[in-house]
Amino acid sequence: MILSVSKDLKERIKTQLNLFYLALSFFTRLPVPKTMHYSESLLNKANRYFSLVGLVTGLLLALSYVIFSEFLPANISVLLMMAISLLLTGAFHEDGLADMADGIGGGYTVEKRLLIMKDSRIGTYGAVTLVVALLLKFSLLVELAEQDSNYLLLAIILAECLSRAIAGSLISSLPYVTDIEQSKSKPLAQAQSSSELSLLLLIGIAPLAFYSSEIIFSLFIILLAFRWLFKRWLMARIGGFTGDCLGAAQQICELLIYLTLVSHINNDTFAELTFTELTFIGPLLTGVAG
């Protein structure tokens, strides 16, 4: 009996690890075990771990900043960290933002917009949107770094994690409108159960425990408003979502999170941790880097 329960538990853990590895391989260039199994149904189930992938990338980016900042000024360290981010994800989300801007900005019908999104070439709308987004992200990250490196480290982890949760949650409330066989991108999770959505959001909001109630409330209002408006906008423009739209949502949410945090800096609304001061984050990551 005990052996049977133990075997069943191991199989469940193995299944969940496979789903996490699948999500990790989908959104990043990080290596995963060769024993990972893929199928369309498994990819749908893997959406529960999209925000956990953000937690992983956030920790790696925070660690990279700590390493760079030991030898370089804050602005150069931020720029190099952004380069690491693009390498980690293969500019996956940035590509989605550019493609959505090109498609919805350059097309006058739903069919034309979807066709433009599938084009691997970048147009004027996409290029301008991408440049502005990257410059804004760089400016906001530098502002956070100049105030306190600990603010920056925690902000990176929060933004990477929470932005993916908000973007991933759109799967549950919008129809998927791209034909996978004609799409230039990899297949995307198209279904989401209530339990998968709950786990996605639970992991996504976990880093908020480090913040004050004022910041949590601000982020809640801003991101909820964005999600509602973005859903209505997508339904009006293309009748649902595509993978590019989810990538764009992640990038926009990330910028909104950084904007909100920067706006609160001068109000001293960053909360201390329950069990120790926030200043443990920098030294902890420095120790890991060493």
PDB file of N, CA, C and O in Angstrom, residues 125-191:
ATOM      1  N   TYR A 125       5.664  50.226 -37.636  1.00  0.00           N
ATOM      2  CA  TYR A 125       4.946  50.215 -36.361  1.00  0.00           C
ATOM      3  C   TYR A 125       5.672  49.352 -35.329  1.00  0.00           C
ATOM      4  O   TYR A 125       5.827  49.744 -34.168  1.00  0.00           O
ATOM      5  N   GLY A 126       6.104  48.187 -35.759  1.00  0.00           N
ATOM      6  CA  GLY A 126       6.797  47.277 -34.850  1.00  0.00           C
ATOM      7  C   GLY A 126       8.127  47.829 -34.384  1.00  0.00           C
ATOM      8  O   GLY A 126       8.472  47.737 -33.196  1.00  0.00           O
ATOM      9  N   ALA A 127       8.898  48.402 -35.314  1.00  0.00           N
ATOM     10  CA  ALA A 127      10.214  48.938 -34.969  1.00  0.00           C
ATOM     11  C   ALA A 127      10.106  50.088 -33.987  1.00  0.00           C
ATOM     12  O   ALA A 127      10.833  50.147 -32.989  1.00  0.00           O
ATOM     13  N   VAL A 128       9.182  51.008 -34.262  1.00  0.00           N
ATOM     14  CA  VAL A 128       9.010  52.169 -33.375  1.00  0.00           C
ATOM     15  C   VAL A 128       8.537  51.724 -31.990  1.00  0.00           C
ATOM     16  O   VAL A 128       9.056  52.191 -30.964  1.00  0.00           O
ATOM     17  N   THR A 129       7.566  50.821 -31.956  1.00  0.00           N
ATOM     18  CA  THR A 129       7.046  50.335 -30.675  1.00  0.00           C
ATOM     19  C   THR A 129       8.130  49.646 -29.862  1.00  0.00           C
ATOM     20  O   THR A 129       8.253  49.865 -28.649  1.00  0.00           O
ATOM     21  N   LEU A 130       8.944  48.833 -30.533  1.00  0.00           N
ATOM     22  CA  LEU A 130       9.993  48.089 -29.845  1.00  0.00           C
ATOM     23  C   LEU A 130      11.065  49.021 -29.292  1.00  0.00           C
ATOM     24  O   LEU A 130      11.520  48.861 -28.153  1.00  0.00           O
ATOM     25  N   VAL A 131      11.467  50.008 -30.084  1.00  0.00           N
ATOM     26  CA  VAL A 131      12.489  50.958 -29.635  1.00  0.00           C
ATOM     27  C   VAL A 131      11.998  51.739 -28.426  1.00  0.00           C
ATOM     28  O   VAL A 131      12.721  51.893 -27.425  1.00  0.00           O
ATOM     29  N   VAL A 132      10.763  52.239 -28.502  1.00  0.00           N
ATOM     30  CA  VAL A 132      10.208  53.016 -27.385  1.00  0.00           C
ATOM     31  C   VAL A 132      10.095  52.154 -26.127  1.00  0.00           C
ATOM     32  O   VAL A 132      10.436  52.595 -25.019  1.00  0.00           O
ATOM     33  N   ALA A 133       9.634  50.909 -26.286  1.00  0.00           N
ATOM     34  CA  ALA A 133       9.473  50.010 -25.141  1.00  0.00           C
ATOM     35  C   ALA A 133      10.813  49.711 -24.475  1.00  0.00           C
ATOM     36  O   ALA A 133      10.922  49.741 -23.241  1.00  0.00           O
ATOM     37  N   LEU A 134      11.843  49.437 -25.266  1.00  0.00           N
ATOM     38  CA  LEU A 134      13.157  49.120 -24.705  1.00  0.00           C
ATOM     39  C   LEU A 134      13.784  50.337 -24.042  1.00  0.00           C
ATOM     40  O   LEU A 134      14.410  50.226 -22.974  1.00  0.00           O
ATOM     41  N   LEU A 135      13.636  51.509 -24.659  1.00  0.00           N
ATOM     42  CA  LEU A 135      14.178  52.732 -24.058  1.00  0.00           C
ATOM     43  C   LEU A 135      13.476  53.061 -22.748  1.00  0.00           C
ATOM     44  O   LEU A 135      14.117  53.468 -21.771  1.00  0.00           O
ATOM     45  N   LEU A 136      12.150  52.884 -22.735  1.00  0.00           N
ATOM     46  CA  LEU A 136      11.393  53.145 -21.516  1.00  0.00           C
ATOM     47  C   LEU A 136      11.792  52.167 -20.420  1.00  0.00           C
ATOM     48  O   LEU A 136      11.977  52.559 -19.256  1.00  0.00           O
ATOM     49  N   LYS A 137      11.940  50.896 -20.771  1.00  0.00           N
ATOM     50  CA  LYS A 137      12.344  49.902 -19.780  1.00  0.00           C
ATOM     51  C   LYS A 137      13.724  50.222 -19.217  1.00  0.00           C
ATOM     52  O   LYS A 137      13.936  50.153 -17.995  1.00  0.00           O
ATOM     53  N   PHE A 138      14.652  50.584 -20.090  1.00  0.00           N
ATOM     54  CA  PHE A 138      16.000  50.936 -19.648  1.00  0.00           C
ATOM     55  C   PHE A 138      15.953  52.121 -18.692  1.00  0.00           C
ATOM     56  O   PHE A 138      16.594  52.102 -17.628  1.00  0.00           O
ATOM     57  N   SER A 139      15.197  53.156 -19.041  1.00  0.00           N
ATOM     58  CA  SER A 139      15.118  54.361 -18.206  1.00  0.00           C
ATOM     59  C   SER A 139      14.527  54.055 -16.830  1.00  0.00           C
ATOM     60  O   SER A 139      15.015  54.548 -15.803  1.00  0.00           O
ATOM     61  N   LEU A 140      13.480  53.244 -16.811  1.00  0.00           N
ATOM     62  CA  LEU A 140      12.831  52.902 -15.541  1.00  0.00           C
ATOM     63  C   LEU A 140      13.737  52.049 -14.661  1.00  0.00           C
ATOM     64  O   LEU A 140      13.817  52.262 -13.437  1.00  0.00           O
ATOM     65  N   LEU A 141      14.433  51.098 -15.260  1.00  0.00           N
ATOM     66  CA  LEU A 141      15.338  50.240 -14.495  1.00  0.00           C
ATOM     67  C   LEU A 141      16.510  51.031 -13.937  1.00  0.00           C
ATOM     68  O   LEU A 141      16.955  50.800 -12.804  1.00  0.00           O
ATOM     69  N   VAL A 142      17.031  51.969 -14.718  1.00  0.00           N
ATOM     70  CA  VAL A 142      18.124  52.816 -14.234  1.00  0.00           C
ATOM     71  C   VAL A 142      17.650  53.679 -13.072  1.00  0.00           C
ATOM     72  O   VAL A 142      18.371  53.859 -12.076  1.00  0.00           O
ATOM     73  N   GLU A 143      16.434  54.199 -13.173  1.00  0.00           N
ATOM     74  CA  GLU A 143      15.869  55.009 -12.089  1.00  0.00           C
ATOM     75  C   GLU A 143      15.762  54.193 -10.798  1.00  0.00           C
ATOM     76  O   GLU A 143      16.108  54.671  -9.712  1.00  0.00           O
ATOM     77  N   LEU A 144      15.297  52.964 -10.909  1.00  0.00           N
ATOM     78  CA  LEU A 144      15.205  52.096  -9.745  1.00  0.00           C
ATOM     79  C   LEU A 144      16.583  51.779  -9.180  1.00  0.00           C
ATOM     80  O   LEU A 144      16.788  51.776  -7.958  1.00  0.00           O
ATOM     81  N   ALA A 145      17.541  51.525 -10.068  1.00  0.00           N
ATOM     82  CA  ALA A 145      18.905  51.188  -9.638  1.00  0.00           C
ATOM     83  C   ALA A 145      19.554  52.360  -8.921  1.00  0.00           C
ATOM     84  O   ALA A 145      20.282  52.172  -7.940  1.00  0.00           O
ATOM     85  N   GLU A 146      19.317  53.569  -9.397  1.00  0.00           N
ATOM     86  CA  GLU A 146      19.935  54.754  -8.786  1.00  0.00           C
ATOM     87  C   GLU A 146      19.345  55.060  -7.421  1.00  0.00           C
ATOM     88  O   GLU A 146      19.996  55.671  -6.575  1.00  0.00           O
ATOM     89  N   GLN A 147      18.099  54.662  -7.198  1.00  0.00           N
ATOM     90  CA  GLN A 147      17.483  54.859  -5.885  1.00  0.00           C
ATOM     91  C   GLN A 147      18.024  53.855  -4.876  1.00  0.00           C
ATOM     92  O   GLN A 147      18.440  54.222  -3.786  1.00  0.00           O
ATOM     93  N   ASP A 148      18.009  52.591  -5.260  1.00  0.00           N
ATOM     94  CA  ASP A 148      18.493  51.529  -4.379  1.00  0.00           C
ATOM     95  C   ASP A 148      18.540  50.245  -5.188  1.00  0.00           C
ATOM     96  O   ASP A 148      17.543  49.850  -5.798  1.00  0.00           O
ATOM     97  N   SER A 149      19.680  49.592  -5.199  1.00  0.00           N
ATOM     98  CA  SER A 149      19.814  48.367  -5.988  1.00  0.00           C
ATOM     99  C   SER A 149      18.857  47.284  -5.519  1.00  0.00           C
ATOM    100  O   SER A 149      18.411  46.440  -6.307  1.00  0.00           O
ATOM    101  N   ASN A 150      18.497  47.287  -4.238  1.00  0.00           N
ATOM    102  CA  ASN A 150      17.547  46.296  -3.733  1.00  0.00           C
ATOM    103  C   ASN A 150      16.156  46.503  -4.322  1.00  0.00           C
ATOM    104  O   ASN A 150      15.431  45.539  -4.565  1.00  0.00           O
ATOM    105  N   TYR A 151      15.759  47.772  -4.511  1.00  0.00           N
ATOM    106  CA  TYR A 151      14.499  48.056  -5.177  1.00  0.00           C
ATOM    107  C   TYR A 151      14.496  47.446  -6.568  1.00  0.00           C
ATOM    108  O   TYR A 151      13.523  46.852  -7.003  1.00  0.00           O
ATOM    109  N   LEU A 152      15.617  47.624  -7.262  1.00  0.00           N
ATOM    110  CA  LEU A 152      15.728  47.105  -8.621  1.00  0.00           C
ATOM    111  C   LEU A 152      15.635  45.583  -8.647  1.00  0.00           C
ATOM    112  O   LEU A 152      14.888  45.017  -9.455  1.00  0.00           O
ATOM    113  N   LEU A 153      16.372  44.916  -7.786  1.00  0.00           N
ATOM    114  CA  LEU A 153      16.391  43.456  -7.784  1.00  0.00           C
ATOM    115  C   LEU A 153      15.006  42.878  -7.526  1.00  0.00           C
ATOM    116  O   LEU A 153      14.568  41.946  -8.213  1.00  0.00           O
ATOM    117  N   LEU A 154      14.312  43.442  -6.558  1.00  0.00           N
ATOM    118  CA  LEU A 154      12.979  42.950  -6.242  1.00  0.00           C
ATOM    119  C   LEU A 154      11.991  43.287  -7.352  1.00  0.00           C
ATOM    120  O   LEU A 154      11.104  42.488  -7.685  1.00  0.00           O
ATOM    121  N   ALA A 155      12.163  44.472  -7.964  1.00  0.00           N
ATOM    122  CA  ALA A 155      11.281  44.887  -9.056  1.00  0.00           C
ATOM    123  C   ALA A 155      11.407  43.956 -10.253  1.00  0.00           C
ATOM    124  O   ALA A 155      10.409  43.624 -10.912  1.00  0.00           O
ATOM    125  N   ILE A 156      12.613  43.538 -10.552  1.00  0.00           N
ATOM    126  CA  ILE A 156      12.846  42.627 -11.680  1.00  0.00           C
ATOM    127  C   ILE A 156      12.126  41.303 -11.457  1.00  0.00           C
ATOM    128  O   ILE A 156      11.437  40.786 -12.345  1.00  0.00           O
ATOM    129  N   ILE A 157      12.276  40.756 -10.264  1.00  0.00           N
ATOM    130  CA  ILE A 157      11.642  39.477  -9.946  1.00  0.00           C
ATOM    131  C   ILE A 157      10.120  39.597 -10.021  1.00  0.00           C
ATOM    132  O   ILE A 157       9.439  38.744 -10.600  1.00  0.00           O
ATOM    133  N   LEU A 158       9.590  40.683  -9.448  1.00  0.00           N
ATOM    134  CA  LEU A 158       8.145  40.902  -9.480  1.00  0.00           C
ATOM    135  C   LEU A 158       7.637  41.052 -10.905  1.00  0.00           C
ATOM    136  O   LEU A 158       6.648  40.412 -11.300  1.00  0.00           O
ATOM    137  N   ALA A 159       8.294  41.906 -11.694  1.00  0.00           N
ATOM    138  CA  ALA A 159       7.827  42.194 -13.048  1.00  0.00           C
ATOM    139  C   ALA A 159       7.895  40.963 -13.950  1.00  0.00           C
ATOM    140  O   ALA A 159       6.961  40.699 -14.730  1.00  0.00           O
ATOM    141  N   GLU A 160       8.975  40.210 -13.859  1.00  0.00           N
ATOM    142  CA  GLU A 160       9.110  39.014 -14.688  1.00  0.00           C
ATOM    143  C   GLU A 160       8.020  37.998 -14.358  1.00  0.00           C
ATOM    144  O   GLU A 160       7.481  37.331 -15.251  1.00  0.00           O
ATOM    145  N   CYS A 161       7.704  37.884 -13.096  1.00  0.00           N
ATOM    146  CA  CYS A 161       6.743  36.886 -12.625  1.00  0.00           C
ATOM    147  C   CYS A 161       5.292  37.328 -12.850  1.00  0.00           C
ATOM    148  O   CYS A 161       4.494  36.611 -13.469  1.00  0.00           O
ATOM    149  N   LEU A 162       4.954  38.513 -12.391  1.00  0.00           N
ATOM    150  CA  LEU A 162       3.574  38.989 -12.439  1.00  0.00           C
ATOM    151  C   LEU A 162       3.121  39.302 -13.860  1.00  0.00           C
ATOM    152  O   LEU A 162       1.960  39.055 -14.214  1.00  0.00           O
ATOM    153  N   SER A 163       4.013  39.841 -14.679  1.00  0.00           N
ATOM    154  CA  SER A 163       3.625  40.171 -16.055  1.00  0.00           C
ATOM    155  C   SER A 163       3.235  38.924 -16.842  1.00  0.00           C
ATOM    156  O   SER A 163       2.296  38.950 -17.653  1.00  0.00           O
ATOM    157  N   ARG A 164       3.923  37.820 -16.602  1.00  0.00           N
ATOM    158  CA  ARG A 164       3.591  36.571 -17.285  1.00  0.00           C
ATOM    159  C   ARG A 164       2.281  35.989 -16.773  1.00  0.00           C
ATOM    160  O   ARG A 164       1.552  35.326 -17.517  1.00  0.00           O
ATOM    161  N   ALA A 165       1.993  36.233 -15.502  1.00  0.00           N
ATOM    162  CA  ALA A 165       0.721  35.752 -14.948  1.00  0.00           C
ATOM    163  C   ALA A 165      -0.454  36.490 -15.584  1.00  0.00           C
ATOM    164  O   ALA A 165      -1.454  35.865 -15.964  1.00  0.00           O
ATOM    165  N   ILE A 166      -0.347  37.809 -15.706  1.00  0.00           N
ATOM    166  CA  ILE A 166      -1.420  38.593 -16.302  1.00  0.00           C
ATOM    167  C   ILE A 166      -1.597  38.233 -17.770  1.00  0.00           C
ATOM    168  O   ILE A 166      -2.718  38.020 -18.246  1.00  0.00           O
ATOM    169  N   ALA A 167      -0.488  38.150 -18.485  1.00  0.00           N
ATOM    170  CA  ALA A 167      -0.561  37.800 -19.911  1.00  0.00           C
ATOM    171  C   ALA A 167      -1.131  36.402 -20.098  1.00  0.00           C
ATOM    172  O   ALA A 167      -2.005  36.179 -20.945  1.00  0.00           O
ATOM    173  N   GLY A 168      -0.662  35.443 -19.298  1.00  0.00           N
ATOM    174  CA  GLY A 168      -1.144  34.074 -19.405  1.00  0.00           C
ATOM    175  C   GLY A 168      -2.605  33.924 -19.045  1.00  0.00           C
ATOM    176  O   GLY A 168      -3.297  33.043 -19.573  1.00  0.00           O
ATOM    177  N   SER A 169      -3.097  34.791 -18.165  1.00  0.00           N
ATOM    178  CA  SER A 169      -4.493  34.691 -17.745  1.00  0.00           C
ATOM    179  C   SER A 169      -5.463  35.035 -18.870  1.00  0.00           C
ATOM    180  O   SER A 169      -6.651  34.688 -18.804  1.00  0.00           O
ATOM    181  N   LEU A 170      -4.984  35.714 -19.905  1.00  0.00           N
ATOM    182  CA  LEU A 170      -5.852  36.063 -21.036  1.00  0.00           C
ATOM    183  C   LEU A 170      -6.321  34.822 -21.795  1.00  0.00           C
ATOM    184  O   LEU A 170      -7.335  34.858 -22.488  1.00  0.00           O
ATOM    185  N   ILE A 171      -5.561  33.725 -21.660  1.00  0.00           N
ATOM    186  CA  ILE A 171      -5.938  32.481 -22.339  1.00  0.00           C
ATOM    187  C   ILE A 171      -7.308  32.011 -21.880  1.00  0.00           C
ATOM    188  O   ILE A 171      -8.069  31.429 -22.657  1.00  0.00           O
ATOM    189  N   SER A 172      -7.645  32.281 -20.619  1.00  0.00           N
ATOM    190  CA  SER A 172      -8.897  31.788 -20.052  1.00  0.00           C
ATOM    191  C   SER A 172     -10.115  32.576 -20.495  1.00  0.00           C
ATOM    192  O   SER A 172     -11.245  32.101 -20.337  1.00  0.00           O
ATOM    193  N   SER A 173      -9.916  33.765 -21.043  1.00  0.00           N
ATOM    194  CA  SER A 173     -11.070  34.623 -21.311  1.00  0.00           C
ATOM    195  C   SER A 173     -11.161  35.148 -22.740  1.00  0.00           C
ATOM    196  O   SER A 173     -12.009  35.997 -23.022  1.00  0.00           O
ATOM    197  N   LEU A 174     -10.285  34.679 -23.624  1.00  0.00           N
ATOM    198  CA  LEU A 174     -10.336  35.105 -25.018  1.00  0.00           C
ATOM    199  C   LEU A 174     -10.207  33.898 -25.949  1.00  0.00           C
ATOM    200  O   LEU A 174      -9.492  32.954 -25.626  1.00  0.00           O
ATOM    201  N   PRO A 175     -10.859  33.921 -27.099  1.00  0.00           N
ATOM    202  CA  PRO A 175     -10.683  32.833 -28.067  1.00  0.00           C
ATOM    203  C   PRO A 175      -9.364  32.973 -28.816  1.00  0.00           C
ATOM    204  O   PRO A 175      -8.886  34.093 -29.045  1.00  0.00           O
ATOM    205  N   TYR A 176      -8.779  31.846 -29.182  1.00  0.00           N
ATOM    206  CA  TYR A 176      -7.533  31.840 -29.942  1.00  0.00           C
ATOM    207  C   TYR A 176      -7.880  31.956 -31.421  1.00  0.00           C
ATOM    208  O   TYR A 176      -8.695  31.183 -31.935  1.00  0.00           O
ATOM    209  N   VAL A 177      -7.264  32.889 -32.149  1.00  0.00           N
ATOM    210  CA  VAL A 177      -7.715  33.194 -33.507  1.00  0.00           C
ATOM    211  C   VAL A 177      -6.702  32.873 -34.596  1.00  0.00           C
ATOM    212  O   VAL A 177      -6.972  33.084 -35.769  1.00  0.00           O
ATOM    213  N   THR A 178      -5.515  32.372 -34.253  1.00  0.00           N
ATOM    214  CA  THR A 178      -4.509  32.085 -35.262  1.00  0.00           C
ATOM    215  C   THR A 178      -4.515  30.612 -35.632  1.00  0.00           C
ATOM    216  O   THR A 178      -4.547  29.750 -34.764  1.00  0.00           O
ATOM    217  N   ASP A 179      -4.445  30.321 -36.909  1.00  0.00           N
ATOM    218  CA  ASP A 179      -4.333  28.953 -37.403  1.00  0.00           C
ATOM    219  C   ASP A 179      -2.912  28.475 -37.184  1.00  0.00           C
ATOM    220  O   ASP A 179      -1.976  29.008 -37.780  1.00  0.00           O
ATOM    221  N   ILE A 180      -2.726  27.471 -36.316  1.00  0.00           N
ATOM    222  CA  ILE A 180      -1.391  26.993 -35.964  1.00  0.00           C
ATOM    223  C   ILE A 180      -0.601  26.560 -37.193  1.00  0.00           C
ATOM    224  O   ILE A 180       0.586  26.817 -37.317  1.00  0.00           O
ATOM    225  N   GLU A 181      -1.270  25.906 -38.165  1.00  0.00           N
ATOM    226  CA  GLU A 181      -0.556  25.379 -39.324  1.00  0.00           C
ATOM    227  C   GLU A 181       0.009  26.485 -40.208  1.00  0.00           C
ATOM    228  O   GLU A 181       0.971  26.285 -40.932  1.00  0.00           O
ATOM    229  N   GLN A 182      -0.592  27.673 -40.156  1.00  0.00           N
ATOM    230  CA  GLN A 182      -0.119  28.775 -40.973  1.00  0.00           C
ATOM    231  C   GLN A 182       0.742  29.752 -40.192  1.00  0.00           C
ATOM    232  O   GLN A 182       1.352  30.646 -40.751  1.00  0.00           O
ATOM    233  N   SER A 183       0.784  29.593 -38.892  1.00  0.00           N
ATOM    234  CA  SER A 183       1.533  30.526 -38.057  1.00  0.00           C
ATOM    235  C   SER A 183       3.024  30.304 -38.189  1.00  0.00           C
ATOM    236  O   SER A 183       3.497  29.193 -38.336  1.00  0.00           O
ATOM    237  N   LYS A 184       3.779  31.408 -38.086  1.00  0.00           N
ATOM    238  CA  LYS A 184       5.235  31.315 -38.163  1.00  0.00           C
ATOM    239  C   LYS A 184       5.829  30.938 -36.819  1.00  0.00           C
ATOM    240  O   LYS A 184       7.013  30.647 -36.713  1.00  0.00           O
ATOM    241  N   SER A 185       5.036  30.975 -35.756  1.00  0.00           N
ATOM    242  CA  SER A 185       5.550  30.721 -34.418  1.00  0.00           C
ATOM    243  C   SER A 185       5.192  29.317 -33.950  1.00  0.00           C
ATOM    244  O   SER A 185       4.462  28.587 -34.596  1.00  0.00           O
ATOM    245  N   LYS A 186       5.729  28.973 -32.763  1.00  0.00           N
ATOM    246  CA  LYS A 186       5.423  27.679 -32.185  1.00  0.00           C
ATOM    247  C   LYS A 186       3.971  27.630 -31.731  1.00  0.00           C
ATOM    248  O   LYS A 186       3.355  28.652 -31.482  1.00  0.00           O
ATOM    249  N   PRO A 187       3.383  26.419 -31.623  1.00  0.00           N
ATOM    250  CA  PRO A 187       2.024  26.310 -31.089  1.00  0.00           C
ATOM    251  C   PRO A 187       1.950  26.922 -29.699  1.00  0.00           C
ATOM    252  O   PRO A 187       2.947  26.982 -28.973  1.00  0.00           O
ATOM    253  N   LEU A 188       0.770  27.390 -29.337  1.00  0.00           N
ATOM    254  CA  LEU A 188       0.587  28.082 -28.074  1.00  0.00           C
ATOM    255  C   LEU A 188      -0.526  27.433 -27.282  1.00  0.00           C
ATOM    256  O   LEU A 188      -1.458  26.870 -27.858  1.00  0.00           O
ATOM    257  N   ALA A 189      -0.416  27.501 -25.952  1.00  0.00           N
ATOM    258  CA  ALA A 189      -1.503  27.012 -25.107  1.00  0.00           C
ATOM    259  C   ALA A 189      -2.780  27.782 -25.437  1.00  0.00           C
ATOM    260  O   ALA A 189      -2.782  29.005 -25.486  1.00  0.00           O
ATOM    261  N   GLN A 190      -3.860  27.053 -25.681  1.00  0.00           N
ATOM    262  CA  GLN A 190      -5.106  27.677 -26.108  1.00  0.00           C
ATOM    263  C   GLN A 190      -6.247  27.438 -25.129  1.00  0.00           C
ATOM    264  O   GLN A 190      -7.347  27.942 -25.335  1.00  0.00           O
ATOM    265  N   ALA A 191      -6.022  26.648 -24.098  1.00  0.00           N
ATOM    266  CA  ALA A 191      -7.065  26.343 -23.120  1.00  0.00           C
ATOM    267  C   ALA A 191      -6.493  26.482 -21.713  1.00  0.00           C
ATOM    268  O   ALA A 191      -5.294  26.297 -21.501  1.00  0.00           O
TER     269      ALA A 191
END
